[in-house]
Structure formats: C-alpha cells, structure tokens
Amino acid sequence: MSFRARHLLAIEHLKPDEITTLLDLADRYATDNRNGIAHKDVLAGMTQINMFFENSTRTQASFELAGQRLGADVMNMAMQTSSVKKGETLIDTALTLNAMHPDLLVVRHPSSGAVDLLAQKVNCAVLNAGDGAHEHPTQALLDALTIRRAKGRLHRLSVAICGDIAHSRVARSNIMLLGKMENRVRLIGPPTLMPSQIDQFGVEVFGDMKEGLKDVDVVMMLRLQKERMDGGFIPSEREYFHRFGLDAEKLSHAKPDAIVMHPGPMNRGVEIDGTIADDINRSVIQTQVEMGVAVRMAAMDLLARNLRLSRQTAKETYA
Ligand code: NCD
C-alpha cells in the first residue's frame, strides 16, 4: 500500500500515487455507501474526536458520518463553548485531548498552520478539516473523486477555479492536487481576489470569465469568503455576479459537457445562478457532498492502518 503518512495535513505533502491509493479506496466506499454495505469493523474500538474552532455544517457532519460508518466512537467537541473561550491555548487544549487517548483527531481552525502545530503535540493521527486560508485536503480529494467519476479520468483535464481565490483554502488544495495529477488549472477572478504570489502556482490567470472558461472540462466556483476580508474587495455583490457569477451565458463558453462544482455553502445570485446550481445535467454539487463521506472514510481508514502499524512497531521495540 502506498500511503505512508501519519497525518493528513495538506495536499502539498502527498505524492500522486498516495492520492490515487486514497481515491481508489474512497471509490469503493462510495459504491458501498450507495448499496448500504457497512464497514463497522474498520475503526471499531477507535476514538475519533472532531474539534471545529470554526463553524461548519457539511464538513463536520461528513467526518462524523464517515467515522460512524466505519464503527469508530465519535465525539464532537463544541469549541465555541469550550475552555478555549476561557483563554486556554491551542496547545493546552491539544494536550488535554491527548490525555484522553483519541486515535483520530479532526481539526478545523481559523488560523493557517494551527492544525500542523497541533499535530506535533499529540500521539494520534490528525486530519486537517480546513486551516485558515491554507489548506483543506479532504475537500480537494473529494473534488478529485467527483471529477474522476464524472470524466472517467483525473489527468489532462482543463479545470477553471473561479472567484475568491485569495482567501480560499479549497482553491489552494485543489491547485496543488490537480497540478500533481497533471491537469491544466486556470484561475479566474478580479485581481483583488488573486493571491499575491500567483506566478508560483503554475497556473494560468484570467480576469474575464468568457476567456477563462473557454473549452474547460470543469468549472469550480468558490464562495466569497467575507469572513476573511477586512475591507472592500469587490464594488458590490450585484456587480460581482454580473462579471464573475456563473450563469448560463458564461457557462456556454466551457465545453458542452463541462461539469459545475461548488464546495458549499453557496451564495446563490452572488457567485452562482441558482438554476445552474440545480441543473442536474451540469451540476455535480450534490455528488461532491456524497463523495465527501467516502473520501473521509478512506482517509481515516488509511491513517488508522498506519497508526496500528506504528503502535505495533513501538510495542515490539520496547517488548
Ligand atoms: C469550504 C471551507 O470551509 O473552506 N467549505 C467546505 O468545507 N465545504 C468553502 C467555504 O467555506 O466557502
């Protein structure tokens, strides 16, 4: 098996064959989920703790369901009401949790790098469920599985990522994953929403949807991350929709069989027209949610195998 990682912190650290191993396993879980085939033995006896320091609906639910489907004991820590509010540092919170001996820790945090830091302090496997504007590896993996299933492959595709790239961990993880798998990535958005070191990303940049969407296979829309903006990045939402919102006219420049994606939550009428989002012939947004559970099952399964192996080795060494 070619998946040796101890944690899943970023796409940046994964090799193409590790990505393929994970997606192959997730693909099997996706099929079994559809057919109601349970795998309660995979994480039986293991404890999964979800720590979300930032609001989340689908990602937290998805990780929770994934753990339950694999038979783990799953606990959600309500971080908004926790002792963090009383001034406890991230490290102290981590050490406290570590003393409870979890096997898998799923963490979302508003600061980039916070999840990496936490991973250095605990004895279990850590999964990054989104850290600031840095990475959101399971989102990129579920997007990859959705694309692979819809297009039959995950290489030599032309993928447009549109909108608020600057504040998006989803965009960063996707740019990295799609690049590693040899796809062409185009970024489309206003200059104010492009990251400053964009030339290091190995992508093409467009300021116009019509030009950028020309003949692409995949159109990935992003939410305007208003909570990460400290000022006016766009003139108005109306103007933004007019120039960058995905509607039928703009989509007509992509390939006729191009798929439309969005990580959610969506702002209808801001970055995407509701009718496009609901068009079952083009939109794979619900499939993304479905693949999310399967990808998280695969990620936790693989990390749990590595964890068991390392614990076994440690036991033998000290026996
Ligand atoms: C994304 C996130 O939290 O980064 N959402 C998600 O995980 N489904 C994107 C977003 O919030 O816009």
Coordinates of C-alpha atoms and ligand atoms in Angstrom, one line a residue:
M1 CA 0.0 0.0 0.0
S2 CA 1.4 3.4 -1.0
F3 CA 0.1 5.6 1.7
R4 CA 2.6 6.1 4.5
A5 CA 1.6 9.4 6.0
R6 CA 0.9 9.7 9.7
H7 CA -1.4 12.7 9.4
L8 CA -3.4 14.3 6.6
L9 CA -2.5 17.9 6.9
A10 CA -2.1 19.1 3.4
I11 CA -2.2 18.0 -0.3
E12 CA 1.3 19.6 -0.6
H13 CA 2.9 16.6 1.2
L14 CA 1.1 13.9 -0.8
K15 CA 2.6 12.0 -3.8
P16 CA 0.5 11.2 -6.9
D17 CA 0.4 7.5 -6.0
E18 CA -0.8 8.3 -2.5
I19 CA -3.6 10.4 -3.9
T20 CA -4.5 7.5 -6.3
T21 CA -4.4 4.9 -3.4
L22 CA -6.8 7.1 -1.4
L23 CA -9.1 7.8 -4.3
D24 CA -9.3 4.1 -5.2
L25 CA -10.3 3.2 -1.7
A26 CA -12.8 6.1 -1.5
D27 CA -14.3 5.0 -4.8
R28 CA -15.1 1.6 -3.3
Y29 CA -16.5 3.2 -0.1
A30 CA -18.7 5.4 -2.3
T31 CA -20.2 2.4 -4.1
D32 CA -20.7 0.5 -0.8
N33 CA -22.4 3.6 0.7
R34 CA -24.8 3.7 -2.1
N35 CA -25.6 0.0 -1.7
G36 CA -25.9 0.2 2.1
I37 CA -22.9 -2.0 2.7
A38 CA -21.5 -1.2 6.2
H39 CA -17.9 -1.4 7.3
K40 CA -18.2 -1.1 11.0
D41 CA -15.1 -3.2 11.7
V42 CA -12.6 -0.8 10.1
L43 CA -12.4 1.7 13.0
A44 CA -14.0 -0.5 15.7
G45 CA -12.5 0.3 19.1
M46 CA -11.1 3.6 17.9
T47 CA -12.0 7.0 19.1
Q48 CA -12.4 10.0 16.8
I49 CA -12.6 13.5 18.2
N50 CA -13.9 16.3 16.0
M51 CA -12.6 19.8 17.0
F52 CA -14.1 22.6 15.0
F53 CA -12.9 26.0 16.1
E54 CA -14.7 27.5 13.1
N55 CA -18.3 27.0 12.0
S56 CA -19.0 24.1 9.7
T57 CA -22.1 22.3 8.6
R58 CA -21.2 19.8 5.9
T59 CA -17.6 19.1 6.7
Q60 CA -18.3 18.3 10.3
A61 CA -21.3 16.2 9.5
S62 CA -19.4 14.4 6.8
F63 CA -16.5 13.5 9.1
E64 CA -18.9 12.4 11.8
L65 CA -20.9 10.1 9.5
A66 CA -17.7 8.7 8.0
G67 CA -16.4 7.8 11.4
Q68 CA -19.7 6.2 12.4
R69 CA -19.9 4.2 9.1
L70 CA -16.5 2.7 10.0
G71 CA -17.5 1.9 13.5
A72 CA -15.5 4.5 15.5
D73 CA -16.6 6.1 18.7
V74 CA -17.1 9.7 17.5
M75 CA -17.1 12.7 19.8
N76 CA -17.8 16.3 18.7
M77 CA -16.2 19.0 20.9
A78 CA -18.2 22.2 20.8
M79 CA -15.2 24.5 20.6
Q80 CA -17.3 27.7 20.6
T81 CA -18.4 26.9 24.2
S82 CA -15.2 25.2 25.3
S83 CA -12.4 26.3 27.6
V84 CA -10.8 28.0 24.6
K85 CA -13.3 30.8 25.3
K86 CA -11.9 30.9 28.8
G87 CA -8.4 31.6 27.5
E88 CA -6.9 28.1 27.1
T89 CA -4.2 28.0 24.4
L90 CA -4.4 25.7 21.5
I91 CA -1.5 23.6 22.8
D92 CA -3.2 23.2 26.2
T93 CA -6.4 22.1 24.6
A94 CA -4.4 19.6 22.5
L95 CA -2.6 18.2 25.5
T96 CA -5.8 17.8 27.4
L97 CA -7.4 15.9 24.5
N98 CA -4.2 13.9 24.0
A99 CA -4.6 12.6 27.6
M100 CA -7.9 11.1 26.6
H101 CA -6.1 8.9 24.1
P102 CA -8.0 9.6 20.9
D103 CA -6.9 7.7 17.8
L104 CA -8.1 10.3 15.2
L105 CA -8.3 14.0 15.7
V106 CA -10.2 16.0 13.0
V107 CA -9.4 19.7 13.3
R108 CA -10.7 22.9 11.7
H109 CA -9.2 26.2 12.8
P110 CA -9.4 29.8 11.5
S111 CA -5.6 30.2 11.6
S112 CA -3.3 28.9 8.8
G113 CA -0.8 26.4 10.3
A114 CA -2.7 25.8 13.6
V115 CA -3.5 22.2 12.6
D116 CA 0.1 21.4 11.8
L117 CA 1.2 22.8 15.2
L118 CA -1.4 20.7 17.0
A119 CA -0.3 17.6 15.1
Q120 CA 3.2 18.0 16.6
K121 CA 1.8 17.8 20.1
V122 CA -0.4 14.7 20.0
N123 CA 0.1 10.9 19.7
C124 CA -2.7 10.3 17.3
A125 CA -3.4 10.8 13.6
V126 CA -4.6 14.3 12.8
L127 CA -6.8 15.3 9.8
N128 CA -6.9 18.9 8.7
A129 CA -10.6 19.9 8.1
G130 CA -9.5 23.4 6.9
D131 CA -7.0 25.8 8.4
G132 CA -7.5 29.5 7.7
A133 CA -6.7 30.2 4.0
H134 CA -4.1 27.5 3.9
E135 CA -5.4 24.0 3.0
H136 CA -8.5 21.8 3.1
P137 CA -7.1 18.5 1.8
T138 CA -10.2 16.3 2.1
Q139 CA -12.2 18.9 0.1
A140 CA -9.6 18.7 -2.8
L141 CA -9.7 14.9 -2.6
L142 CA -13.5 14.7 -2.7
D143 CA -13.4 17.2 -5.6
A144 CA -10.9 14.9 -7.3
L145 CA -13.1 11.8 -6.8
T146 CA -16.1 13.7 -8.2
I147 CA -14.2 14.8 -11.2
R148 CA -12.7 11.3 -11.8
R149 CA -16.1 9.7 -11.6
A150 CA -17.8 12.3 -13.9
K151 CA -15.0 12.5 -16.5
G152 CA -13.5 9.0 -16.3
R153 CA -10.0 10.3 -15.5
L154 CA -8.1 12.7 -13.4
H155 CA -5.4 13.9 -15.8
R156 CA -5.1 16.1 -18.9
L157 CA -8.3 18.0 -17.9
S158 CA -8.7 21.7 -18.1
V159 CA -10.1 23.0 -14.8
A160 CA -11.2 26.6 -14.1
I161 CA -11.3 27.7 -10.5
C162 CA -13.3 30.9 -10.2
G163 CA -13.9 33.7 -7.7
D164 CA -12.3 34.4 -4.4
I165 CA -9.0 32.5 -4.8
A166 CA -7.1 34.7 -2.4
H167 CA -9.0 33.6 0.7
S168 CA -9.7 30.1 -0.3
R169 CA -8.0 27.0 1.2
V170 CA -10.2 25.0 -1.1
A171 CA -8.6 26.7 -4.1
R172 CA -5.0 26.1 -2.7
S173 CA -5.6 22.4 -2.1
N174 CA -7.2 21.9 -5.5
I175 CA -4.5 23.8 -7.3
M176 CA -1.9 21.6 -5.7
L177 CA -3.8 18.3 -6.3
L178 CA -4.8 19.0 -9.9
G179 CA -1.3 20.1 -10.7
K180 CA 0.3 16.9 -9.2
M181 CA -2.1 14.8 -11.3
E182 CA -1.1 16.7 -14.5
N183 CA -4.1 18.8 -15.2
R184 CA -4.2 22.3 -16.5
V185 CA -5.5 24.8 -14.0
R186 CA -6.9 28.2 -14.8
L187 CA -7.8 30.8 -12.1
I188 CA -10.5 33.3 -12.9
G189 CA -11.4 36.3 -10.8
P190 CA -10.8 40.0 -10.1
P191 CA -7.1 41.0 -9.4
T192 CA -8.2 41.9 -5.8
L193 CA -9.1 38.3 -5.1
M194 CA -6.0 36.7 -6.5
P195 CA -3.2 35.6 -4.1
S196 CA -0.1 37.8 -4.2
Q197 CA 2.4 35.1 -5.3
I198 CA 0.2 33.7 -8.0
D199 CA 3.1 33.3 -10.5
Q200 CA 4.5 30.5 -8.3
F201 CA 1.4 28.4 -8.6
G202 CA 2.0 27.1 -12.2
V203 CA -1.5 28.2 -13.4
E204 CA -3.0 30.5 -16.0
V205 CA -4.7 33.6 -14.7
F206 CA -7.7 35.3 -16.3
G207 CA -9.7 38.4 -15.3
D208 CA -12.6 37.6 -17.6
M209 CA -15.0 34.6 -17.3
K210 CA -15.6 34.3 -21.1
E211 CA -11.9 34.0 -21.9
G212 CA -11.1 31.9 -18.9
L213 CA -13.9 29.4 -19.3
K214 CA -13.2 28.7 -23.0
D215 CA -13.3 25.0 -23.6
V216 CA -12.7 23.9 -20.0
D217 CA -13.8 20.5 -18.7
V218 CA -14.6 21.5 -15.2
V219 CA -15.9 24.8 -13.7
M220 CA -15.3 25.1 -10.0
M221 CA -17.0 28.1 -8.3
L222 CA -15.9 29.5 -4.9
R223 CA -17.8 31.4 -2.2
L224 CA -16.8 34.9 -1.4
Q225 CA -15.1 34.4 1.9
K226 CA -16.4 37.6 3.5
E227 CA -15.4 36.5 7.0
R228 CA -11.7 36.6 5.8
M229 CA -12.0 40.0 4.2
D230 CA -11.2 43.2 6.1
G231 CA -12.4 45.7 3.6
G232 CA -13.9 46.2 0.2
F233 CA -12.5 43.6 -2.2
I234 CA -15.4 44.0 -4.6
P235 CA -17.5 47.0 -5.7
S236 CA -20.8 45.3 -4.9
E237 CA -22.3 41.8 -4.9
R238 CA -24.5 42.8 -7.9
E239 CA -21.5 43.9 -9.9
Y240 CA -19.6 40.8 -8.9
F241 CA -22.4 38.5 -10.1
H242 CA -22.6 40.4 -13.3
R243 CA -18.8 39.9 -14.0
F244 CA -17.9 36.7 -12.2
G245 CA -21.2 34.9 -11.2
L246 CA -21.7 31.7 -13.2
D247 CA -24.8 31.9 -15.3
A248 CA -25.9 30.0 -18.5
E249 CA -24.3 32.5 -20.8
K250 CA -20.9 32.3 -19.2
L251 CA -21.1 28.5 -18.9
S252 CA -21.8 28.3 -22.6
H253 CA -18.1 29.1 -23.3
A254 CA -17.0 25.9 -21.5
K255 CA -17.1 22.5 -23.2
P256 CA -20.7 21.4 -23.8
D257 CA -20.2 18.5 -21.3
A258 CA -18.3 20.6 -18.7
I259 CA -19.4 19.9 -15.1
V260 CA -20.1 22.6 -12.5
M261 CA -18.8 22.3 -8.9
H262 CA -19.0 24.3 -5.7
P263 CA -17.7 23.3 -2.2
G264 CA -20.6 24.9 -0.4
P265 CA -22.0 26.8 1.3
M266 CA -23.3 28.6 -1.8
N267 CA -24.4 32.2 -2.2
R268 CA -26.9 31.9 -4.9
G269 CA -27.1 35.0 -7.0
V270 CA -23.6 36.1 -5.9
E271 CA -21.1 33.6 -7.3
I272 CA -23.6 31.2 -9.0
D273 CA -27.0 31.4 -10.5
G274 CA -29.4 29.1 -8.7
T275 CA -30.7 27.5 -11.9
I276 CA -27.1 26.4 -12.8
A277 CA -26.5 25.0 -9.3
D278 CA -29.7 22.9 -9.6
D279 CA -29.2 21.8 -13.2
I280 CA -28.8 18.0 -12.8
N281 CA -27.2 17.8 -16.2
R282 CA -24.3 20.1 -15.4
S283 CA -24.0 20.5 -11.6
V284 CA -22.3 17.8 -9.5
I285 CA -22.6 19.7 -6.3
Q286 CA -24.6 17.0 -4.5
T287 CA -22.2 14.4 -5.8
Q288 CA -19.4 16.3 -4.1
V289 CA -21.2 16.0 -0.8
E290 CA -21.7 12.3 -1.3
M291 CA -18.0 11.7 -2.3
G292 CA -17.0 13.7 0.8
V293 CA -18.2 11.0 3.2
A294 CA -16.4 8.3 1.1
V295 CA -13.1 10.3 0.9
R296 CA -13.1 10.9 4.7
M297 CA -13.8 7.2 5.3
A298 CA -10.8 6.3 3.1
A299 CA -8.6 8.9 4.7
M300 CA -9.4 7.7 8.2
D301 CA -9.1 4.1 7.2
L302 CA -5.6 4.6 5.8
L303 CA -4.4 6.7 8.7
A304 CA -5.7 4.1 11.2
R305 CA -3.8 1.3 9.4
N306 CA -0.6 3.4 9.7
L307 CA -1.3 4.2 13.3
R308 CA -1.8 0.5 14.2
L309 CA 1.4 -0.4 12.4
S310 CA 3.4 2.3 14.2
R311 CA 1.9 1.2 17.6
Q312 CA 2.7 -2.4 16.8
T313 CA 6.3 -1.5 16.0
A314 CA 6.7 0.6 19.1
K315 CA 5.4 -2.4 21.2
E316 CA 7.8 -4.8 19.6
T317 CA 10.7 -2.4 20.1
Y318 CA 10.0 -2.0 23.8
A319 CA 8.9 -5.6 24.5
Ligands
NCD1 C1 -15.3 25.4 2.4 C2 -14.4 25.8 3.6 O1 -14.9 25.8 4.7 O2 -13.3 26.1 3.3 N1 -16.5 24.8 2.7 C3 -16.5 23.4 3.0 O3 -15.6 22.9 3.6 N2 -17.5 22.7 2.5 C4 -15.5 26.5 1.5 C5 -16.3 27.7 2.0 O4 -16.5 27.9 3.2 O5 -16.6 28.6 1.2

